[in-house]
PDB file of C-alpha atoms in Angstrom:
ATOM      1  CA  UNK A  27     134.551 -75.469 -53.015  1.00  0.00           C
ATOM      2  CA  UNK A  28     137.359 -72.611 -53.763  1.00  0.00           C
ATOM      3  CA  UNK A  29     139.682 -71.407 -50.691  1.00  0.00           C
ATOM      4  CA  UNK A  30     137.596 -68.088 -50.409  1.00  0.00           C
ATOM      5  CA  UNK A  31     134.346 -70.010 -49.875  1.00  0.00           C
ATOM      6  CA  UNK A  32     135.914 -72.315 -47.409  1.00  0.00           C
ATOM      7  CA  UNK A  33     137.033 -69.259 -45.466  1.00  0.00           C
ATOM      8  CA  UNK A  34     133.614 -67.539 -45.392  1.00  0.00           C
ATOM      9  CA  UNK A  35     131.716 -70.718 -44.631  1.00  0.00           C
ATOM     10  CA  UNK A  36     134.115 -71.540 -41.764  1.00  0.00           C
ATOM     11  CA  UNK A  37     133.930 -68.151 -40.535  1.00  0.00           C
ATOM     12  CA  UNK A  38     130.028 -68.121 -40.554  1.00  0.00           C
ATOM     13  CA  UNK A  39     129.604 -71.571 -38.952  1.00  0.00           C
ATOM     14  CA  UNK A  40     132.217 -70.484 -36.010  1.00  0.00           C
ATOM     15  CA  UNK A  41     130.306 -67.352 -35.477  1.00  0.00           C
ATOM     16  CA  UNK A  42     133.467 -65.184 -36.462  1.00  0.00           C
ATOM     17  CA  UNK A  43     131.369 -63.519 -39.325  1.00  0.00           C
ATOM     18  CA  UNK A  44     127.800 -62.683 -39.711  1.00  0.00           C
ATOM     19  CA  UNK A  45     126.589 -64.556 -42.799  1.00  0.00           C
ATOM     20  CA  UNK A  46     125.493 -61.404 -44.839  1.00  0.00           C
ATOM     21  CA  UNK A  47     128.767 -59.437 -44.113  1.00  0.00           C
ATOM     22  CA  UNK A  48     131.403 -61.882 -45.912  1.00  0.00           C
ATOM     23  CA  UNK A  49     134.853 -60.490 -46.025  1.00  0.00           C
ATOM     24  CA  UNK A  50     135.581 -62.106 -49.353  1.00  0.00           C
ATOM     25  CA  UNK A  51     134.309 -59.936 -52.241  1.00  0.00           C
ATOM     26  CA  UNK A  52     134.722 -60.114 -56.119  1.00  0.00           C
ATOM     27  CA  UNK A  53     137.533 -58.111 -57.314  1.00  0.00           C
ATOM     28  CA  UNK A  54     135.597 -56.484 -60.231  1.00  0.00           C
ATOM     29  CA  UNK A  55     131.785 -56.466 -59.517  1.00  0.00           C
ATOM     30  CA  UNK A  56     131.196 -55.257 -63.242  1.00  0.00           C
ATOM     31  CA  UNK A  57     132.356 -58.789 -64.452  1.00  0.00           C
ATOM     32  CA  UNK A  58     130.022 -61.468 -65.535  1.00  0.00           C
ATOM     33  CA  UNK A  59     129.718 -64.086 -62.960  1.00  0.00           C
ATOM     34  CA  UNK A  60     128.229 -67.525 -63.101  1.00  0.00           C
ATOM     35  CA  UNK A  61     124.389 -67.921 -62.376  1.00  0.00           C
ATOM     36  CA  UNK A  62     123.818 -68.284 -58.613  1.00  0.00           C
ATOM     37  CA  UNK A  63     122.598 -71.528 -57.512  1.00  0.00           C
ATOM     38  CA  UNK A  64     118.829 -71.634 -56.002  1.00  0.00           C
ATOM     39  CA  UNK A  65     119.015 -70.980 -52.514  1.00  0.00           C
ATOM     40  CA  UNK A  66     116.171 -71.825 -50.186  1.00  0.00           C
ATOM     41  CA  UNK A  67     116.142 -68.068 -49.203  1.00  0.00           C
ATOM     42  CA  UNK A  68     116.452 -66.094 -52.416  1.00  0.00           C
ATOM     43  CA  UNK A  69     112.580 -66.317 -53.247  1.00  0.00           C
ATOM     44  CA  UNK A  70     111.355 -65.173 -49.737  1.00  0.00           C
ATOM     45  CA  UNK A  71     110.213 -61.496 -49.121  1.00  0.00           C
ATOM     46  CA  UNK A  72     111.766 -61.439 -45.808  1.00  0.00           C
ATOM     47  CA  UNK A  73     115.126 -61.693 -47.283  1.00  0.00           C
ATOM     48  CA  UNK A  74     114.423 -59.522 -50.471  1.00  0.00           C
ATOM     49  CA  UNK A  75     117.175 -56.831 -49.253  1.00  0.00           C
ATOM     50  CA  UNK A  76     120.018 -59.064 -48.988  1.00  0.00           C
ATOM     51  CA  UNK A  77     122.694 -59.650 -51.767  1.00  0.00           C
ATOM     52  CA  UNK A  78     123.399 -62.912 -53.441  1.00  0.00           C
ATOM     53  CA  UNK A  79     126.302 -63.304 -51.498  1.00  0.00           C
ATOM     54  CA  UNK A  80     124.548 -62.530 -47.903  1.00  0.00           C
ATOM     55  CA  UNK A  81     121.824 -64.866 -48.998  1.00  0.00           C
ATOM     56  CA  UNK A  82     124.361 -67.529 -50.026  1.00  0.00           C
ATOM     57  CA  UNK A  83     126.202 -67.393 -46.512  1.00  0.00           C
ATOM     58  CA  UNK A  84     122.722 -67.510 -44.709  1.00  0.00           C
ATOM     59  CA  UNK A  85     121.693 -70.627 -46.710  1.00  0.00           C
ATOM     60  CA  UNK A  86     124.384 -72.452 -45.086  1.00  0.00           C
ATOM     61  CA  UNK A  87     122.797 -72.102 -41.751  1.00  0.00           C
ATOM     62  CA  UNK A  88     119.477 -73.438 -43.105  1.00  0.00           C
ATOM     63  CA  UNK A  89     119.813 -76.655 -45.145  1.00  0.00           C
ATOM     64  CA  UNK A  90     116.539 -77.954 -46.907  1.00  0.00           C
ATOM     65  CA  UNK A  91     114.868 -81.247 -45.665  1.00  0.00           C
ATOM     66  CA  UNK A  92     112.531 -83.139 -47.880  1.00  0.00           C
ATOM     67  CA  UNK A  93     109.190 -83.993 -46.361  1.00  0.00           C
ATOM     68  CA  UNK A  94     106.999 -86.478 -48.265  1.00  0.00           C
ATOM     69  CA  UNK A  95     103.254 -86.038 -49.089  1.00  0.00           C
ATOM     70  CA  UNK A  96     101.295 -86.603 -46.019  1.00  0.00           C
ATOM     71  CA  UNK A  97     104.289 -86.004 -43.564  1.00  0.00           C
ATOM     72  CA  UNK A  98     103.479 -83.733 -40.693  1.00  0.00           C
ATOM     73  CA  UNK A  99     105.980 -80.973 -39.977  1.00  0.00           C
ATOM     74  CA  UNK A 100     104.839 -80.552 -36.306  1.00  0.00           C
ATOM     75  CA  UNK A 101     101.500 -81.135 -34.464  1.00  0.00           C
ATOM     76  CA  UNK A 102      99.946 -80.830 -30.999  1.00  0.00           C
ATOM     77  CA  UNK A 103     101.730 -84.054 -29.867  1.00  0.00           C
ATOM     78  CA  UNK A 104     104.931 -82.978 -31.672  1.00  0.00           C
ATOM     79  CA  UNK A 105     105.470 -79.431 -31.413  1.00  0.00           C
ATOM     80  CA  UNK A 106     108.241 -77.350 -33.214  1.00  0.00           C
ATOM     81  CA  UNK A 107     109.733 -74.155 -31.869  1.00  0.00           C
ATOM     82  CA  UNK A 108     111.305 -73.100 -35.303  1.00  0.00           C
ATOM     83  CA  UNK A 109     110.801 -71.110 -38.146  1.00  0.00           C
ATOM     84  CA  UNK A 110     110.229 -72.817 -41.370  1.00  0.00           C
ATOM     85  CA  UNK A 111     110.691 -71.625 -44.855  1.00  0.00           C
ATOM     86  CA  UNK A 112     108.780 -73.455 -47.656  1.00  0.00           C
ATOM     87  CA  UNK A 113     111.227 -73.874 -50.770  1.00  0.00           C
ATOM     88  CA  UNK A 114     109.356 -76.098 -52.959  1.00  0.00           C
ATOM     89  CA  UNK A 115     105.902 -77.806 -52.647  1.00  0.00           C
ATOM     90  CA  UNK A 116     102.997 -76.962 -50.725  1.00  0.00           C
ATOM     91  CA  UNK A 117     102.084 -77.337 -46.968  1.00  0.00           C
ATOM     92  CA  UNK A 118      98.617 -77.118 -45.437  1.00  0.00           C
ATOM     93  CA  UNK A 119      98.343 -75.607 -41.929  1.00  0.00           C
ATOM     94  CA  UNK A 120      95.012 -76.626 -39.898  1.00  0.00           C
ATOM     95  CA  UNK A 121      93.423 -77.183 -36.616  1.00  0.00           C
ATOM     96  CA  UNK A 122      91.284 -80.260 -35.587  1.00  0.00           C
ATOM     97  CA  UNK A 123      87.990 -78.924 -33.541  1.00  0.00           C
ATOM     98  CA  UNK A 124      86.295 -80.607 -30.925  1.00  0.00           C
ATOM     99  CA  UNK A 125      83.884 -82.704 -33.024  1.00  0.00           C
ATOM    100  CA  UNK A 126      87.338 -83.851 -34.703  1.00  0.00           C
ATOM    101  CA  UNK A 127      86.719 -81.561 -38.197  1.00  0.00           C
ATOM    102  CA  UNK A 128      89.856 -80.396 -39.439  1.00  0.00           C
ATOM    103  CA  UNK A 129      89.773 -76.403 -40.280  1.00  0.00           C
ATOM    104  CA  UNK A 130      92.379 -75.471 -43.045  1.00  0.00           C
ATOM    105  CA  UNK A 131      93.831 -72.316 -41.550  1.00  0.00           C
ATOM    106  CA  UNK A 132      96.113 -71.942 -45.072  1.00  0.00           C
ATOM    107  CA  UNK A 133      97.647 -73.536 -47.838  1.00  0.00           C
ATOM    108  CA  UNK A 134     101.256 -72.220 -47.972  1.00  0.00           C
ATOM    109  CA  UNK A 135     103.050 -71.897 -51.359  1.00  0.00           C
ATOM    110  CA  UNK A 136     106.965 -71.808 -51.803  1.00  0.00           C
ATOM    111  CA  UNK A 137     108.636 -68.758 -50.232  1.00  0.00           C
ATOM    112  CA  UNK A 138     106.127 -68.859 -47.439  1.00  0.00           C
ATOM    113  CA  UNK A 139     107.479 -68.254 -43.900  1.00  0.00           C
ATOM    114  CA  UNK A 140     105.881 -69.991 -40.773  1.00  0.00           C
ATOM    115  CA  UNK A 141     106.275 -71.962 -37.498  1.00  0.00           C
ATOM    116  CA  UNK A 142     106.060 -71.411 -34.010  1.00  0.00           C
ATOM    117  CA  UNK A 143     108.476 -68.563 -33.064  1.00  0.00           C
ATOM    118  CA  UNK A 144     107.557 -65.976 -30.610  1.00  0.00           C
ATOM    119  CA  UNK A 145     110.379 -63.904 -31.276  1.00  0.00           C
ATOM    120  CA  UNK A 146     108.955 -62.830 -34.658  1.00  0.00           C
ATOM    121  CA  UNK A 147     105.401 -63.174 -33.526  1.00  0.00           C
ATOM    122  CA  UNK A 148     104.559 -66.247 -35.419  1.00  0.00           C
ATOM    123  CA  UNK A 149     102.044 -68.547 -33.403  1.00  0.00           C
ATOM    124  CA  UNK A 150     101.215 -71.984 -34.544  1.00  0.00           C
ATOM    125  CA  UNK A 151      99.935 -73.295 -31.127  1.00  0.00           C
ATOM    126  CA  UNK A 152      97.586 -75.944 -31.334  1.00  0.00           C
ATOM    127  CA  UNK A 153      97.916 -76.222 -35.190  1.00  0.00           C
ATOM    128  CA  UNK A 154      99.264 -78.944 -37.402  1.00  0.00           C
ATOM    129  CA  UNK A 155     101.415 -78.487 -40.751  1.00  0.00           C
ATOM    130  CA  UNK A 156     101.050 -81.191 -43.201  1.00  0.00           C
ATOM    131  CA  UNK A 157     102.900 -81.527 -46.449  1.00  0.00           C
ATOM    132  CA  UNK A 158     100.083 -81.836 -49.184  1.00  0.00           C
ATOM    133  CA  UNK A 159     102.828 -82.698 -51.904  1.00  0.00           C
ATOM    134  CA  UNK A 160     106.447 -83.708 -51.752  1.00  0.00           C
ATOM    135  CA  UNK A 161     108.218 -80.425 -50.279  1.00  0.00           C
ATOM    136  CA  UNK A 162     111.650 -79.039 -49.447  1.00  0.00           C
ATOM    137  CA  UNK A 163     111.567 -77.039 -46.251  1.00  0.00           C
ATOM    138  CA  UNK A 164     114.422 -74.849 -44.437  1.00  0.00           C
ATOM    139  CA  UNK A 165     114.484 -74.863 -40.537  1.00  0.00           C
ATOM    140  CA  UNK A 166     115.852 -72.029 -38.480  1.00  0.00           C
ATOM    141  CA  UNK A 167     116.273 -72.497 -34.843  1.00  0.00           C
ATOM    142  CA  UNK A 168     115.251 -69.677 -32.091  1.00  0.00           C
ATOM    143  CA  UNK A 169     119.214 -69.146 -31.874  1.00  0.00           C
ATOM    144  CA  UNK A 170     119.473 -68.645 -35.410  1.00  0.00           C
ATOM    145  CA  UNK A 171     116.440 -66.248 -35.696  1.00  0.00           C
ATOM    146  CA  UNK A 172     117.624 -64.126 -32.917  1.00  0.00           C
ATOM    147  CA  UNK A 173     121.338 -63.832 -34.055  1.00  0.00           C
ATOM    148  CA  UNK A 174     121.128 -63.710 -37.639  1.00  0.00           C
ATOM    149  CA  UNK A 175     117.685 -62.261 -38.437  1.00  0.00           C
ATOM    150  CA  UNK A 176     116.599 -59.852 -35.734  1.00  0.00           C
ATOM    151  CA  UNK A 177     119.883 -58.215 -35.292  1.00  0.00           C
ATOM    152  CA  UNK A 178     119.825 -57.270 -39.007  1.00  0.00           C
ATOM    153  CA  UNK A 179     117.356 -53.910 -39.366  1.00  0.00           C
ATOM    154  CA  UNK A 180     116.580 -54.878 -43.233  1.00  0.00           C
ATOM    155  CA  UNK A 181     115.067 -57.995 -41.878  1.00  0.00           C
ATOM    156  CA  UNK A 182     113.662 -56.932 -38.520  1.00  0.00           C
ATOM    157  CA  UNK A 183     111.544 -54.112 -40.871  1.00  0.00           C
ATOM    158  CA  UNK A 184     110.374 -56.647 -43.241  1.00  0.00           C
ATOM    159  CA  UNK A 185     109.130 -58.885 -40.219  1.00  0.00           C
ATOM    160  CA  UNK A 186     106.920 -55.981 -38.916  1.00  0.00           C
ATOM    161  CA  UNK A 187     105.594 -55.577 -42.227  1.00  0.00           C
ATOM    162  CA  UNK A 188     105.105 -59.520 -42.722  1.00  0.00           C
ATOM    163  CA  UNK A 189     103.065 -59.502 -39.414  1.00  0.00           C
ATOM    164  CA  UNK A 190     101.076 -56.327 -40.265  1.00  0.00           C
ATOM    165  CA  UNK A 191      99.973 -58.167 -43.536  1.00  0.00           C
ATOM    166  CA  UNK A 192      98.962 -61.574 -41.611  1.00  0.00           C
ATOM    167  CA  UNK A 193      96.819 -59.399 -39.201  1.00  0.00           C
ATOM    168  CA  UNK A 194      95.122 -57.724 -42.260  1.00  0.00           C
ATOM    169  CA  UNK A 195      94.322 -61.254 -43.862  1.00  0.00           C
ATOM    170  CA  UNK A 196      92.867 -62.616 -40.733  1.00  0.00           C
ATOM    171  CA  UNK A 197      90.781 -59.763 -40.245  1.00  0.00           C
ATOM    172  CA  UNK A 198      89.513 -60.173 -44.056  1.00  0.00           C
ATOM    173  CA  UNK A 199      89.050 -63.804 -43.405  1.00  0.00           C
ATOM    174  CA  UNK A 200      87.218 -63.396 -40.255  1.00  0.00           C
ATOM    175  CA  UNK A 201      84.734 -60.701 -42.232  1.00  0.00           C
ATOM    176  CA  UNK A 202      84.046 -63.016 -45.020  1.00  0.00           C
ATOM    177  CA  UNK A 203      83.105 -65.985 -42.615  1.00  0.00           C
ATOM    178  CA  UNK A 204      81.032 -63.635 -40.618  1.00  0.00           C
ATOM    179  CA  UNK A 205      79.079 -61.572 -43.400  1.00  0.00           C
ATOM    180  CA  UNK A 206      79.635 -62.884 -46.941  1.00  0.00           C
ATOM    181  CA  UNK A 207      77.741 -66.133 -48.355  1.00  0.00           C
ATOM    182  CA  UNK A 208      79.560 -69.322 -49.190  1.00  0.00           C
ATOM    183  CA  UNK A 209      79.638 -68.438 -53.210  1.00  0.00           C
ATOM    184  CA  UNK A 210      81.395 -64.982 -52.335  1.00  0.00           C
ATOM    185  CA  UNK A 211      83.862 -66.778 -49.995  1.00  0.00           C
ATOM    186  CA  UNK A 212      84.853 -69.336 -52.782  1.00  0.00           C
ATOM    187  CA  UNK A 213      85.304 -66.572 -55.323  1.00  0.00           C
ATOM    188  CA  UNK A 214      87.422 -64.513 -52.932  1.00  0.00           C
ATOM    189  CA  UNK A 215      89.586 -67.489 -51.909  1.00  0.00           C
ATOM    190  CA  UNK A 216      89.969 -68.595 -55.594  1.00  0.00           C
ATOM    191  CA  UNK A 217      91.012 -65.052 -56.537  1.00  0.00           C
ATOM    192  CA  UNK A 218      93.939 -65.282 -53.807  1.00  0.00           C
ATOM    193  CA  UNK A 219      94.995 -68.657 -54.504  1.00  0.00           C
ATOM    194  CA  UNK A 220      95.131 -67.664 -58.132  1.00  0.00           C
ATOM    195  CA  UNK A 221      97.427 -64.739 -57.282  1.00  0.00           C
ATOM    196  CA  UNK A 222      99.669 -66.871 -55.161  1.00  0.00           C
ATOM    197  CA  UNK A 223      99.809 -69.635 -57.891  1.00  0.00           C
ATOM    198  CA  UNK A 224     103.160 -70.197 -60.013  1.00  0.00           C
ATOM    199  CA  UNK A 225     103.176 -67.678 -62.966  1.00  0.00           C
ATOM    200  CA  UNK A 226     101.790 -69.244 -66.050  1.00  0.00           C
ATOM    201  CA  UNK A 227     103.873 -70.112 -68.903  1.00  0.00           C
ATOM    202  CA  UNK A 228     103.538 -69.502 -72.825  1.00  0.00           C
ATOM    203  CA  UNK A 229     100.253 -67.596 -72.195  1.00  0.00           C
ATOM    204  CA  UNK A 230      98.467 -70.059 -69.982  1.00  0.00           C
ATOM    205  CA  UNK A 231      96.014 -69.276 -67.400  1.00  0.00           C
ATOM    206  CA  UNK A 232      97.216 -69.481 -63.735  1.00  0.00           C
ATOM    207  CA  UNK A 233      96.361 -73.028 -62.388  1.00  0.00           C
ATOM    208  CA  UNK A 234      95.086 -73.675 -58.786  1.00  0.00           C
ATOM    209  CA  UNK A 235      96.143 -77.289 -57.552  1.00  0.00           C
ATOM    210  CA  UNK A 236      93.414 -77.660 -54.941  1.00  0.00           C
ATOM    211  CA  UNK A 237      90.835 -80.511 -54.427  1.00  0.00           C
ATOM    212  CA  UNK A 238      87.066 -79.669 -53.550  1.00  0.00           C
ATOM    213  CA  UNK A 239      87.911 -81.143 -50.175  1.00  0.00           C
ATOM    214  CA  UNK A 240      91.181 -79.177 -49.625  1.00  0.00           C
ATOM    215  CA  UNK A 241      88.870 -75.889 -50.549  1.00  0.00           C
ATOM    216  CA  UNK A 242      85.716 -76.840 -48.349  1.00  0.00           C
ATOM    217  CA  UNK A 243      88.787 -77.109 -45.579  1.00  0.00           C
ATOM    218  CA  UNK A 244      89.990 -74.030 -46.057  1.00  0.00           C
ATOM    219  CA  UNK A 245      86.550 -72.230 -45.994  1.00  0.00           C
ATOM    220  CA  UNK A 246      85.256 -74.260 -42.962  1.00  0.00           C
ATOM    221  CA  UNK A 247      82.218 -75.185 -45.104  1.00  0.00           C
ATOM    222  CA  UNK A 248      81.039 -78.913 -46.261  1.00  0.00           C
ATOM    223  CA  UNK A 249      82.563 -80.542 -49.287  1.00  0.00           C
ATOM    224  CA  UNK A 250      78.976 -81.054 -50.737  1.00  0.00           C
ATOM    225  CA  UNK A 251      78.400 -77.327 -50.534  1.00  0.00           C
ATOM    226  CA  UNK A 252      81.696 -76.303 -51.959  1.00  0.00           C
ATOM    227  CA  UNK A 253      81.370 -78.466 -54.583  1.00  0.00           C
ATOM    228  CA  UNK A 254      77.902 -76.973 -55.646  1.00  0.00           C
ATOM    229  CA  UNK A 255      79.344 -73.729 -55.657  1.00  0.00           C
ATOM    230  CA  UNK A 256      82.205 -74.743 -57.762  1.00  0.00           C
ATOM    231  CA  UNK A 257      79.892 -76.551 -60.325  1.00  0.00           C
ATOM    232  CA  UNK A 258      77.962 -73.108 -60.565  1.00  0.00           C
ATOM    233  CA  UNK A 259      81.018 -71.255 -61.378  1.00  0.00           C
ATOM    234  CA  UNK A 260      82.136 -73.596 -63.947  1.00  0.00           C
ATOM    235  CA  UNK A 261      78.571 -73.628 -65.655  1.00  0.00           C
ATOM    236  CA  UNK A 262      78.860 -69.631 -65.472  1.00  0.00           C
ATOM    237  CA  UNK A 263      82.522 -70.161 -67.382  1.00  0.00           C
ATOM    238  CA  UNK A 264      84.106 -68.444 -64.387  1.00  0.00           C
ATOM    239  CA  UNK A 265      86.401 -71.317 -63.813  1.00  0.00           C
ATOM    240  CA  UNK A 266      87.541 -74.679 -65.548  1.00  0.00           C
ATOM    241  CA  UNK A 267      87.815 -77.637 -63.519  1.00  0.00           C
ATOM    242  CA  UNK A 268      90.281 -80.842 -63.881  1.00  0.00           C
ATOM    243  CA  UNK A 269      91.143 -83.416 -61.415  1.00  0.00           C
ATOM    244  CA  UNK A 270      92.614 -81.726 -58.363  1.00  0.00           C
ATOM    245  CA  UNK A 271      93.082 -78.411 -60.614  1.00  0.00           C
ATOM    246  CA  UNK A 272      91.080 -75.295 -61.074  1.00  0.00           C
ATOM    247  CA  UNK A 273      91.728 -72.676 -63.948  1.00  0.00           C
ATOM    248  CA  UNK A 274      90.499 -69.056 -63.413  1.00  0.00           C
ATOM    249  CA  UNK A 275      88.667 -67.956 -66.725  1.00  0.00           C
ATOM    250  CA  UNK A 276      86.733 -64.851 -65.756  1.00  0.00           C
ATOM    251  CA  UNK A 277      88.415 -62.838 -63.037  1.00  0.00           C
ATOM    252  CA  UNK A 278      85.848 -59.885 -63.504  1.00  0.00           C
ATOM    253  CA  UNK A 279      82.987 -62.310 -62.618  1.00  0.00           C
ATOM    254  CA  UNK A 280      84.902 -63.889 -59.650  1.00  0.00           C
ATOM    255  CA  UNK A 281      85.765 -60.157 -58.152  1.00  0.00           C
ATOM    256  CA  UNK A 282      81.877 -59.267 -58.561  1.00  0.00           C
ATOM    257  CA  UNK A 283      80.930 -62.594 -56.522  1.00  0.00           C
ATOM    258  CA  UNK A 284      83.703 -61.857 -54.017  1.00  0.00           C
ATOM    259  CA  UNK A 285      81.854 -58.305 -53.143  1.00  0.00           C
ATOM    260  CA  UNK A 286      78.197 -59.648 -52.893  1.00  0.00           C
ATOM    261  CA  UNK A 287      76.486 -59.984 -49.817  1.00  0.00           C
ATOM    262  CA  UNK A 288      73.443 -62.262 -50.837  1.00  0.00           C
TER     263      UNK A 288
END
């Protein structure tokens, strides 16, 4: 680590500097610089307005921790007042109904921000969060959020946009559950999951990594009914299925099904 980096990091930790206002700058910003290391924060929309230097300094405040597949991040018995940022892997947020049935609230992809944090309107009360594959996750405390996020107007504005999008998604999901048949719910969910999936390489189609059981939990439906709809979609060439993988082949057909009411 260079001496200038030591100064920046030390200042950040001691509280003398805001992490996105480092005093050390490149002498010539037009000179080529080495590639920036991957940060836990540089693919999160919440921090899209920050410079690489600001993100690197803020990243010091949120080191990543590895959660193994099946490990709980938090639960009713072990709540956590924190803001989590998913760097890699996937996380399932779910609730347990009175009859013991698990209802999946969301399948989170890398870049997702979640957790029990009233300061930014995030509520996870009575929810569980489980790593459904090995995941690297950063964690910010209440003090970190209040000091380093809400004090920056760029991030505060993005937080308000994020909350608005969450409300819109919740309203859409409630409408689908109340008014749409299961086939329409499946089609709509697959389209959203496909959009959130990692970009394809070498012209390949986007692949959704999800089992029928996980999809059923996300829809609040039985596995048998969900599998029947998926088999029908596969027979109609709208999707192609593999072991825990779904490839969308006909988006137009899924769009038509997602809008259907019968």
